[in-house]
Short mmCIF file of C-alpha atoms and ligand atoms in Angstrom, two decimals:
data_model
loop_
_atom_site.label_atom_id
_atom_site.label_comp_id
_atom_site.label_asym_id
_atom_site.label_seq_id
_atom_site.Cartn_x
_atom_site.Cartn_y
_atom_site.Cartn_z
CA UNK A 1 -7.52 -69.62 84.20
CA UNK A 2 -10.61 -67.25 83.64
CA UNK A 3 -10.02 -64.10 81.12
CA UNK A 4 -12.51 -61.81 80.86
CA UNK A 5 -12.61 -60.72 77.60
CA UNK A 6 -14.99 -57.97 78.79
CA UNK A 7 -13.49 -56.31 82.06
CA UNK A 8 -14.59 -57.90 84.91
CA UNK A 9 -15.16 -54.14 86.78
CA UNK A 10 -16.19 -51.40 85.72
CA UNK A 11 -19.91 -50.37 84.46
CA UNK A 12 -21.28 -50.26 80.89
CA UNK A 13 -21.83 -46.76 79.50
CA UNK A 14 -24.25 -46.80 75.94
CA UNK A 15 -22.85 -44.74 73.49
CA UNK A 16 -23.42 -43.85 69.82
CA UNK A 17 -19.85 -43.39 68.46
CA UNK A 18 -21.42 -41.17 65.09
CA UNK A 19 -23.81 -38.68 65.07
CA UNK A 20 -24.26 -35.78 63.33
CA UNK A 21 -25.92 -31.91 64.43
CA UNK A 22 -26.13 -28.55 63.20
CA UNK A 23 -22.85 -28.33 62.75
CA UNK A 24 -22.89 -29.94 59.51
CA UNK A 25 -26.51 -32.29 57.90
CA UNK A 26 -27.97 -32.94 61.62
CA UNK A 27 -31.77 -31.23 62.46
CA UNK A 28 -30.61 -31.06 66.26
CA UNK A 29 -28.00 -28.49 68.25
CA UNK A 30 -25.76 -30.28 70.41
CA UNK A 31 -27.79 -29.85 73.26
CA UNK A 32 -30.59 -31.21 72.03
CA UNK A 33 -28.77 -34.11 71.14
CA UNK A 34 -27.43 -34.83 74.46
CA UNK A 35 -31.07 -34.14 75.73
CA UNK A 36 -32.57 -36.76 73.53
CA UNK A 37 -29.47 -39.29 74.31
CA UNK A 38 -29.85 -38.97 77.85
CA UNK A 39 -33.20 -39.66 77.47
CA UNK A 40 -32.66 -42.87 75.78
CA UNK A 41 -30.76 -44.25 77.97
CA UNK A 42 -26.96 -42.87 76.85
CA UNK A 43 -24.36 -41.76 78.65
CA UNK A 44 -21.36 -41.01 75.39
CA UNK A 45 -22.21 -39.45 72.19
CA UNK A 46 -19.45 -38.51 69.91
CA UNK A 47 -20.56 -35.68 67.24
CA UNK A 48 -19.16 -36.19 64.41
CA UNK A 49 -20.04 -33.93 62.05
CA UNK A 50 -19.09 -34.21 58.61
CA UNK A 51 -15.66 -32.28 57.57
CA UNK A 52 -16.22 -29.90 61.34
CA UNK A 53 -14.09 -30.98 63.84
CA UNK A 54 -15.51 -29.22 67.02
CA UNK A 55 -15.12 -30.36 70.81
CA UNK A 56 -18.24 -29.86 72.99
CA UNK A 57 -16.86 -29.76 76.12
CA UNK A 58 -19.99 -27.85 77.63
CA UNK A 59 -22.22 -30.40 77.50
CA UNK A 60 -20.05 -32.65 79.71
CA UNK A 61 -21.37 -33.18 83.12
CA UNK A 62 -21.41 -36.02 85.88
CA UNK A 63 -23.97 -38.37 83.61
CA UNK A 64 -23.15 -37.43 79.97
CA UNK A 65 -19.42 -37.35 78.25
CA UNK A 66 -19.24 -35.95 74.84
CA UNK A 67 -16.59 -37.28 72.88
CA UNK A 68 -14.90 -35.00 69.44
CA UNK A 69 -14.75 -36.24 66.06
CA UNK A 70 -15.34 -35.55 62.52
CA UNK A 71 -16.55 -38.00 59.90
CA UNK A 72 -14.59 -37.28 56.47
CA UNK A 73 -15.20 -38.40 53.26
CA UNK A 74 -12.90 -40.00 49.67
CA UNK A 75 -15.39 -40.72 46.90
CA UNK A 76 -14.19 -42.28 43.87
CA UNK A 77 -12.70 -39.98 40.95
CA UNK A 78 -15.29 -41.07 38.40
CA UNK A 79 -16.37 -38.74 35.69
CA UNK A 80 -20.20 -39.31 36.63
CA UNK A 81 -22.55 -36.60 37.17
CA UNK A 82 -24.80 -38.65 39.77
CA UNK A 83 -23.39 -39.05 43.03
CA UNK A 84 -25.71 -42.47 44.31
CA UNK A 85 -23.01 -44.53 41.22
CA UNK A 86 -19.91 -43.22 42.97
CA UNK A 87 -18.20 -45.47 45.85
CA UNK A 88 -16.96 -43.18 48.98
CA UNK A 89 -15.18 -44.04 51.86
CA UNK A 90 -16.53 -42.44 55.05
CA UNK A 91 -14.44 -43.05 58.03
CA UNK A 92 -15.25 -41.17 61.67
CA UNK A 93 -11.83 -39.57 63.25
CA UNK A 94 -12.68 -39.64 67.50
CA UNK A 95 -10.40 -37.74 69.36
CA UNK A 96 -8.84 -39.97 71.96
CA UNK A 97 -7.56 -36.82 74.36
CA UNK A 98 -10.18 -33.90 75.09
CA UNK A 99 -7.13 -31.67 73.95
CA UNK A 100 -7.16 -32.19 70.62
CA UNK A 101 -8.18 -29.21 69.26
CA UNK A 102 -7.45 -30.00 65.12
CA UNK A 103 -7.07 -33.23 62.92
CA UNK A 104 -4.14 -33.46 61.04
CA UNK A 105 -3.28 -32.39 57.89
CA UNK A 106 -3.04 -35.43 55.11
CA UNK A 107 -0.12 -35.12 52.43
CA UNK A 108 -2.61 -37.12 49.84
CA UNK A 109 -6.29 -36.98 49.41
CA UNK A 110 -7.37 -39.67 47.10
CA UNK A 111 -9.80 -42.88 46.45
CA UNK A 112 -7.11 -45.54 46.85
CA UNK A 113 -6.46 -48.52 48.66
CA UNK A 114 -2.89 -46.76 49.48
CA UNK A 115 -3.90 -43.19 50.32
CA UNK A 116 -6.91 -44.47 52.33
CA UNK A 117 -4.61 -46.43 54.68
CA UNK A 118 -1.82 -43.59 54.55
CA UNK A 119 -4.99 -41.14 55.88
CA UNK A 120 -6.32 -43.61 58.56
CA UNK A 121 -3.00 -44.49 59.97
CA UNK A 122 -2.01 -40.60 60.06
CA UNK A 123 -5.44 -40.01 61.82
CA UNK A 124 -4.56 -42.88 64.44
CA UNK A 125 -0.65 -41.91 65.03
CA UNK A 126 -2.21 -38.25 65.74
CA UNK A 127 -4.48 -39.72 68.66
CA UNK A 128 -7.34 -40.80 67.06
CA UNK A 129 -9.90 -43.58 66.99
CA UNK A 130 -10.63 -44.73 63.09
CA UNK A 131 -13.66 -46.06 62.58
CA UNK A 132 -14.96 -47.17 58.90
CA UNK A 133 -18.02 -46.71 58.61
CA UNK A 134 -21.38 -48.15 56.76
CA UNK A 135 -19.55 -49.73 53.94
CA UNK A 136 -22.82 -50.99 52.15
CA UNK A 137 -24.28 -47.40 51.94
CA UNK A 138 -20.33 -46.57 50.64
CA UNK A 139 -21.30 -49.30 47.92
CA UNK A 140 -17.37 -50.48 48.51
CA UNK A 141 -16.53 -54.01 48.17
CA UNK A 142 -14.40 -57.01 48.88
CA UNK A 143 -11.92 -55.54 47.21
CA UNK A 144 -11.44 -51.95 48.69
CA UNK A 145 -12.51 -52.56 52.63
CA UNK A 146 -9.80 -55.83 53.05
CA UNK A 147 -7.29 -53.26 51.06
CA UNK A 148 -7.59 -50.43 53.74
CA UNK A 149 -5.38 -50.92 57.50
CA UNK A 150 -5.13 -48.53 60.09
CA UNK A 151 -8.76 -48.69 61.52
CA UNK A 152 -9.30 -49.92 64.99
CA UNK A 153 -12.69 -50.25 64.11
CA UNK A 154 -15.95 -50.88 61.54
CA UNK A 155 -19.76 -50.30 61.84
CA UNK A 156 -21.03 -53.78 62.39
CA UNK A 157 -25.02 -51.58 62.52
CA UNK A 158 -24.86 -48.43 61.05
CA UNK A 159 -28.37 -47.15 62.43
CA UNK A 160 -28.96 -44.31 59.65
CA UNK A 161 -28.06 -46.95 57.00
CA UNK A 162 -30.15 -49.52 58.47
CA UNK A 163 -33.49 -47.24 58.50
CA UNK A 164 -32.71 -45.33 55.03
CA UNK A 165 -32.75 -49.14 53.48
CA UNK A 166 -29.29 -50.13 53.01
CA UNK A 167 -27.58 -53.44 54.27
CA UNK A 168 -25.42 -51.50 57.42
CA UNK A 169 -25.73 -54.72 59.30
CA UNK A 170 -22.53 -55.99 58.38
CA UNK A 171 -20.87 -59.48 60.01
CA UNK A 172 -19.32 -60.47 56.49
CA UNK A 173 -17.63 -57.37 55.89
CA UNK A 174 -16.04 -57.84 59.27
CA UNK A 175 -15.50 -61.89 58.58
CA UNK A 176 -13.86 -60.72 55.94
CA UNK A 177 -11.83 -58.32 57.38
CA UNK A 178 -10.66 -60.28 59.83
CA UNK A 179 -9.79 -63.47 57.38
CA UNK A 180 -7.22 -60.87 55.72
CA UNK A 181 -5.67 -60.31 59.50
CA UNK A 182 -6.81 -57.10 60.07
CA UNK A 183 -7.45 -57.28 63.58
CA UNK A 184 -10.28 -54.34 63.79
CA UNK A 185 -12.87 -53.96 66.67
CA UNK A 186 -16.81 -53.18 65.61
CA UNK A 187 -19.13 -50.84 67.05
CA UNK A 188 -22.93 -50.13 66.17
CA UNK A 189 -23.80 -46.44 65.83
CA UNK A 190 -26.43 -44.65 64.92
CA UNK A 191 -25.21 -42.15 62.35
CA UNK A 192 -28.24 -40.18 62.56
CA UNK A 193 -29.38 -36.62 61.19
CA UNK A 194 -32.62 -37.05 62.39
CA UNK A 195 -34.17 -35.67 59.52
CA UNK A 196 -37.44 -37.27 60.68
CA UNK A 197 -38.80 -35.25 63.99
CA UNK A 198 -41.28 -38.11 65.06
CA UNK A 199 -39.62 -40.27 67.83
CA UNK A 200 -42.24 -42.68 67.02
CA UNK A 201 -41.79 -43.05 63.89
CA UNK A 202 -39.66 -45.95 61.94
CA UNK A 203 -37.98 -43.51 60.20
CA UNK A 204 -36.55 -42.17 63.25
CA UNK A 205 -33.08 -42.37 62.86
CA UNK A 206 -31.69 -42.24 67.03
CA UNK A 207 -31.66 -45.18 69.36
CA UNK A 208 -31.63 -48.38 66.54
CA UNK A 209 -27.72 -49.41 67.26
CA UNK A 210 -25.10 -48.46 69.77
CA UNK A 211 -22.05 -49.55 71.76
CA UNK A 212 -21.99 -50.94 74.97
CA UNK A 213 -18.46 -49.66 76.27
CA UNK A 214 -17.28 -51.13 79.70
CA UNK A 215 -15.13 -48.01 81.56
CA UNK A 216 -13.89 -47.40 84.92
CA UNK A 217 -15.40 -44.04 84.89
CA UNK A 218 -17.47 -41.59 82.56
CA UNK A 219 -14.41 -39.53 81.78
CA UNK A 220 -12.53 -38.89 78.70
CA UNK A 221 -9.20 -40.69 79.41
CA UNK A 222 -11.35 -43.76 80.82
CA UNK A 223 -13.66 -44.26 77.45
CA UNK A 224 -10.56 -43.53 75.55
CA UNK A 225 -8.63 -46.08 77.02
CA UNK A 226 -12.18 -48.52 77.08
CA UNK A 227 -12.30 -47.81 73.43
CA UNK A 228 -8.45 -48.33 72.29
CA UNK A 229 -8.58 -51.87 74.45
CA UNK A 230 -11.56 -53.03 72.44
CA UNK A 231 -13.54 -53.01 76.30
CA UNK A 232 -16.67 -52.64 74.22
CA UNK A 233 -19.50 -54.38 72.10
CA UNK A 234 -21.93 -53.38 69.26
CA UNK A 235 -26.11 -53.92 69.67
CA UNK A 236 -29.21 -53.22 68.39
CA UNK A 237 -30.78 -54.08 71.42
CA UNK A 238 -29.36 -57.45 73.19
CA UNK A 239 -27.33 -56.87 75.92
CA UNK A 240 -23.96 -58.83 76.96
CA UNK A 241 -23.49 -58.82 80.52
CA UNK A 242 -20.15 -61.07 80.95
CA UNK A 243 -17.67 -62.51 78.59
CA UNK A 244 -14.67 -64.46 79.05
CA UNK A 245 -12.29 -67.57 78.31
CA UNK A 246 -11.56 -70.13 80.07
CA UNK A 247 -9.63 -73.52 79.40
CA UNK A 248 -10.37 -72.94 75.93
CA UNK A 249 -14.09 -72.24 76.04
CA UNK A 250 -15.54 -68.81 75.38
CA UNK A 251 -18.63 -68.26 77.81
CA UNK A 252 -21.29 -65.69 77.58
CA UNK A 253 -23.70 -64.22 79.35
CA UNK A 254 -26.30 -61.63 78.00
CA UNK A 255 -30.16 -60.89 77.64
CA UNK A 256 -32.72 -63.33 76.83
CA UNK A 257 -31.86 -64.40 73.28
CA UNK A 258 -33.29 -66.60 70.86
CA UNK A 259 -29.95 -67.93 69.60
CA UNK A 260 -26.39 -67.83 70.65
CA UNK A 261 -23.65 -67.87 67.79
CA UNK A 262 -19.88 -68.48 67.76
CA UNK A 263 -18.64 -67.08 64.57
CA UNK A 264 -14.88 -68.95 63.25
CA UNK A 265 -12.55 -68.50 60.56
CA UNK A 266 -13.53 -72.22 60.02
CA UNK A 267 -17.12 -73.97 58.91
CA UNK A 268 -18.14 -75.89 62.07
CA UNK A 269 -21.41 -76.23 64.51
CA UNK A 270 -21.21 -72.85 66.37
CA UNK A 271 -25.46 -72.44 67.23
CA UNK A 272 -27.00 -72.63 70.52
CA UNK A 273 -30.60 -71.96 69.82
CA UNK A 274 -33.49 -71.08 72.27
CA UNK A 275 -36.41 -74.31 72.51
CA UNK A 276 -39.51 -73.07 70.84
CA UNK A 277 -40.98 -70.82 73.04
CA UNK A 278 -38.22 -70.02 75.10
CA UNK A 279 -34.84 -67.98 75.48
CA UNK A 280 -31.19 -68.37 76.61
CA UNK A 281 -28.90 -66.45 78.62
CA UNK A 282 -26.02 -68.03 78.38
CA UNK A 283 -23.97 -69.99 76.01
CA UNK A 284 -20.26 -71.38 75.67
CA UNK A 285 -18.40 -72.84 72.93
CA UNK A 286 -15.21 -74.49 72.62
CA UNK A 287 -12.40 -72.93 70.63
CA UNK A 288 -9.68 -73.97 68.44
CA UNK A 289 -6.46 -72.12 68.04
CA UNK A 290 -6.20 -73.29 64.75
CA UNK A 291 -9.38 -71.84 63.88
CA UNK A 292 -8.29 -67.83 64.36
CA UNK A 293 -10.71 -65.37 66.15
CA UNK A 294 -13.63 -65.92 67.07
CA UNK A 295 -16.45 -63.88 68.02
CA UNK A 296 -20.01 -63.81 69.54
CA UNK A 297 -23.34 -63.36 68.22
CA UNK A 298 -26.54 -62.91 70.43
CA UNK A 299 -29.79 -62.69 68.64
CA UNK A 300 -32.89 -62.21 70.12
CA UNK A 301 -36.47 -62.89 69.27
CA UNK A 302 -37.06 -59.61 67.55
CA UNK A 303 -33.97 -60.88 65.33
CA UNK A 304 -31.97 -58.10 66.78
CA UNK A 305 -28.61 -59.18 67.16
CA UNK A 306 -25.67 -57.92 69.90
CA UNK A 307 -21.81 -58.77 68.29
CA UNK A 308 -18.81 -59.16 70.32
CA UNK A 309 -15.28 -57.61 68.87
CA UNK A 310 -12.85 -60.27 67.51
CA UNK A 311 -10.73 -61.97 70.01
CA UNK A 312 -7.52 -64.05 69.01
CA UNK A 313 -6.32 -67.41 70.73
CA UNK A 314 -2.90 -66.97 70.24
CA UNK A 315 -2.88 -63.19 72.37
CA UNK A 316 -5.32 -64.87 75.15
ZN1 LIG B 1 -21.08 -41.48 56.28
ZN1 LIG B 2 -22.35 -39.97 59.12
#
């Protein structure tokens, strides 16, 4: 029997699930913000300024939905005076109801593997989405990120990251993530501050990496509940159009692509690639239970890629 693994109905809304404004290190108002989203193409932008935790329900109207967060920060207690040695861990808090009018308080407040978890799973039982983000810019390993549970989700692109220099495109931090059975979701945002004015510039920090969430509606309590079922998946520019399972096959359909890939918790053949010259849209692959999640990979020719969440035989 067919599954879709990406709701059948519904429409996609593009969001950026981190962004940041005058409220805290962000060049633009929340206005303009929304006015240089729509403009891209958007429909969802969550602000989430660092340590302000403000809702913006004015900006909401019949083609835009501003979600509420806050992006807080843990940076490791070393006696350094230089800030770029340190490890932090950023992680975005998105309120799940509009209502929500304060995060939490947190009875500890410290770089460990414990506390971090303790935070993220007080954030979550308070009604929000966790997101950890940009883990290379964090300069956090192996060792913290598989240590930390109580995210629903990581920053597979972390645009800001990405254009800054850093390595925010991040499929083994997830890989690994998932091989320690944390079963997280990923998302692509931009994180952006947009320090640079020029939208033509490479520096630009708006538009490189979104999510592609699949809702019944542009309304809060429909994204919410999009975003807590994992209805969702993370680009830099591919699109996936359908996804589902099927008699143990995972199919997919998406933009023209230059390669198709089936990541495993295994080491096995998992490439469909494009003839020379040419492109796919579509791709399937056969899965083994024994082999854990699984998750899709669409690249294109620019060698942007578009990343499915994590999906798990044995809850199909
Ligand atoms: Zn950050
Ligand atoms: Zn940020």
């Amino acid at each position: 029997m067919r599954k879709y693994l990406l709701p059948e109905s519904g429409q996609f809304y593009k969001a950026n699930l981190h962004c940041h404004s005058t409220f805290s290190d962000g060049r633009k108002t929340p206005s303009q913000l929304k006015e240089l989203y729509l403009g891209m193409g958007y429909s969802i932008l969550a602000i989430t300024d660092h340590n302000v935790f403000v809702p913006h329900p004015e900006l909401n109207d019949e083609s835009f939905l501003a979600l509420h967060g806050t992006e807080l920060e843990i940076i490791e207690p070393v006696d350094h005076p230089d800030f770029n040695l340190k490890k932090a861990c950023h992680f975005c808090m998105i309120a799940l109801d509009p209502d929500i009018s304060a995060i939490p308080s947190f009875k500890r407040w410290e770089y460990t593997a414990d506390c971090l978890t303790d935070v993220m799973q007080t954030a979550r039982s308070n009604g929000f989405f966790v997101t950890y983000n940009h883990p290379c810019w964090s300069r956090e390993n192996y060792e913290q990120y598989t240590a930390y549970r109580g995210m629903h989700a990581m920053e597979m692109f972390n645009g800001g990251a990405l254009t800054t220099g850093y390595g925010d495109y991040n499929p083994r931090v997830y890989d690994d993530i998932l091989t320690k059975g944390n079963r997280i979701y990923c998302v692509g945002s931009d994180d952006n501050h947009n320090v640079c004015p020029d939208p033509t510039s490479r520096k630009f920090d708006s538009g490189i990496a979104f999510t592609m969430i699949k809702a019944g509606s542009l309304d809060y309590p429909s994204v919410a509940d999009a975003l807590l079922k994992g209805n969702f998946y993370a680009s830099e520019g591919p699109q996936i159009h359908e996804l589902w399972y099927e008699d143990g096959r995972v199919y997919v359909r998406c933009s023209e692509a230059d390669r198709i890939n089936c990541f495993r918790r295994c080491r096995s053949d998992a490439t469909v690639m494009a003839e020379k010259g040419q492109t796919l849209t579509e791709a399937s692959f056969k899965i083994n239970p024994g082999y854990g999640y699984f998750r899709i990979t669409v690249t294109d020719a620019h060698g942007r890629h578009a990343c499915t969440n994590a999906y798990f035989p044995d809850s199909l």
